[in-house]
C-alpha cells in the first residue's frame, strides 16, 4: 500500500486549535475536525490517544475550537510544538478569551469559534474521535483561511471562491 500519510497530505484541510479549560487546560493544533450534523448541531475532532489533549478532553468532557486565519501560522506552530509548556502557561504567548460555556480558551483573531460538549468518544485505531454537541458557534474575522496541505501551512489565496453560489457542499 502507498504511504497513507503521503496520500492524505494531498487533501487540503483547515487548521484549528482545540482547547480545554478547567482543571486540565490544554491546547493542540488539529486539522482532523469537521461538522457532522446541523440538527442536532454536532462536530467531531480526532485526537491521538497519546496526545496531552486527549486526557484533558476525556476528563473535562468539553472542548473549544478556534478556526485559524492565514495570519495565525505562528499560533498553529506553537500548539503543534510538543515542547511548549503544560497547563495554563502554554496560553501565555497567545491572545485569548475564555469560552462562556466551557471556559476553554478561544484564540483571538480566529475565523470562527465553537464550544462543544462531548457526546461520544469512539476509539479508532491510535486516535479517539470525539463527537461534540455545539453549545455556541460564532464567526470572527473575514480574513483568509489557514490550510494544511502536503505538510505545509498555507494561506488560502485572496479572492478564492467556491463554485457553489451559496457555499454549500454535498447537498445535491
C-alpha positions in Angstrom: 0.0 0.0 0.0 1.2 3.6 -0.7 2.2 5.5 2.3 -1.1 6.7 3.8 0.5 9.9 5.3 1.7 10.9 1.9 -1.6 10.2 0.2 -3.6 12.0 2.9 -1.3 15.1 2.7 -2.8 15.8 -0.7 -6.1 16.6 1.0 -6.1 20.2 2.0 -7.7 20.9 5.3 -8.5 23.8 7.5 -6.4 24.4 10.6 -7.8 24.6 14.1 -6.6 24.9 17.7 -8.6 22.6 20.0 -8.6 23.8 23.6 -9.8 22.6 27.0 -10.1 24.8 30.1 -10.9 23.9 33.7 -8.6 21.7 35.8 -6.9 20.3 32.7 -6.1 23.2 30.5 -4.5 22.3 27.2 -4.4 23.2 23.5 -3.4 21.4 20.3 -3.3 22.2 16.6 -5.6 19.9 14.7 -6.7 19.5 11.1 -8.9 16.4 11.8 -12.0 18.4 12.5 -15.4 18.6 10.7 -19.1 19.2 11.0 -21.2 16.1 11.5 -24.8 17.4 11.7 -26.8 20.6 11.7 -29.7 19.2 13.6 -28.6 18.5 16.2 -25.5 20.6 15.8 -22.6 18.2 16.1 -18.9 18.4 15.1 -16.1 15.9 15.5 -12.4 16.1 16.1 -9.8 13.3 16.1 -7.1 13.3 18.8 -4.2 10.8 19.2 -4.7 8.8 22.4 -1.1 9.7 23.3 -1.7 13.5 23.0 -1.9 15.6 26.1 -5.2 17.0 24.9 -6.8 13.5 24.8 -6.8 13.1 28.5 -8.0 16.7 29.0 -11.0 16.3 26.7 -11.9 12.9 28.2 -11.7 14.3 31.8 -13.4 17.7 31.2 -16.0 16.4 28.7 -15.9 19.8 26.9 -13.7 21.4 24.3 -13.5 24.5 22.2 -12.3 25.0 18.6 -10.7 28.1 17.1 -10.6 28.0 13.3 -7.3 29.8 12.4 -6.8 32.5 9.8 -3.9 32.6 7.4 -2.3 35.2 9.7 -2.1 32.7 12.6 0.6 30.4 11.3 2.7 31.1 14.4 -0.2 30.1 16.7 -0.6 26.9 14.7 3.1 26.1 15.1 3.0 27.0 18.8 0.2 24.5 19.6 1.8 21.8 17.4 5.1 22.1 19.3 5.3 19.2 21.8 7.9 21.2 23.8 5.5 24.0 24.7 4.7 24.5 28.4 2.0 22.5 30.1 -1.2 23.8 31.6 -2.2 27.5 31.5 1.4 28.5 30.8 1.0 27.3 27.1 -1.5 30.1 26.6 0.7 32.9 27.9 2.0 34.0 24.5 -1.3 33.8 22.7 -4.2 36.3 22.9 -7.4 34.5 24.0 -10.7 34.8 25.9 -12.4 32.1 27.9 -15.4 30.5 26.4 -18.7 31.3 28.1 -19.9 27.7 28.1 -16.6 25.7 28.5 -14.1 28.1 30.0 -11.8 26.9 27.3 -9.5 29.4 25.6 -10.9 30.9 22.3 -8.0 32.2 20.2 -8.4 35.9 19.4 -8.4 36.8 15.7 -9.7 33.4 14.6 -12.1 33.0 11.7 -14.6 31.2 13.9 -15.1 29.6 17.4 -17.1 26.7 18.6 -17.7 25.5 22.2 -18.7 21.8 22.5 -19.8 19.2 25.0 -18.6 15.6 24.2 -21.5 13.3 23.4 -19.5 10.4 22.3 -15.9 9.1 22.2 -15.1 6.4 19.6 -11.8 4.7 19.7 -10.5 4.4 16.1 -7.0 3.0 15.7 -4.5 5.1 17.6 -6.9 8.0 17.9 -10.2 8.8 19.5 -13.0 10.5 17.6 -14.7 13.0 20.0 -18.2 13.9 18.8 -19.2 17.2 20.3 -22.6 18.9 20.6 -22.1 22.5 19.7 -23.1 24.8 22.6 -22.1 28.0 20.9 -20.7 29.0 17.5 -19.5 32.4 16.3 -17.8 33.8 13.3 -14.8 36.1 13.7 -12.7 37.9 11.1 -13.4 37.6 7.4 -9.7 37.0 6.7 -8.2 34.2 4.5 -8.2 30.7 6.0 -5.1 28.8 7.1 -4.8 25.5 5.3 -2.6 22.4 5.8 -1.5 20.8 2.5 1.4 18.5 1.8 2.9 19.1 5.2 2.9 22.8 4.9 0.8 25.6 6.4 -0.6 27.8 3.6 -2.9 30.8 3.5 -5.9 30.4 1.2 -5.2 32.7 -1.8 -7.0 36.1 -1.7 -10.1 36.1 -3.9 -10.6 32.4 -3.9 -14.2 31.4 -4.0 -16.3 28.3 -4.0 -18.1 27.2 -7.2 -21.4 26.9 -5.4 -23.1 30.3 -5.1 -24.5 29.6 -1.7 -21.3 27.9 -0.4 -23.0 24.6 0.3 -21.3 21.3 -0.4 -22.8 17.8 -0.5 -26.4 18.9 -0.7 -27.3 17.6 -4.2 
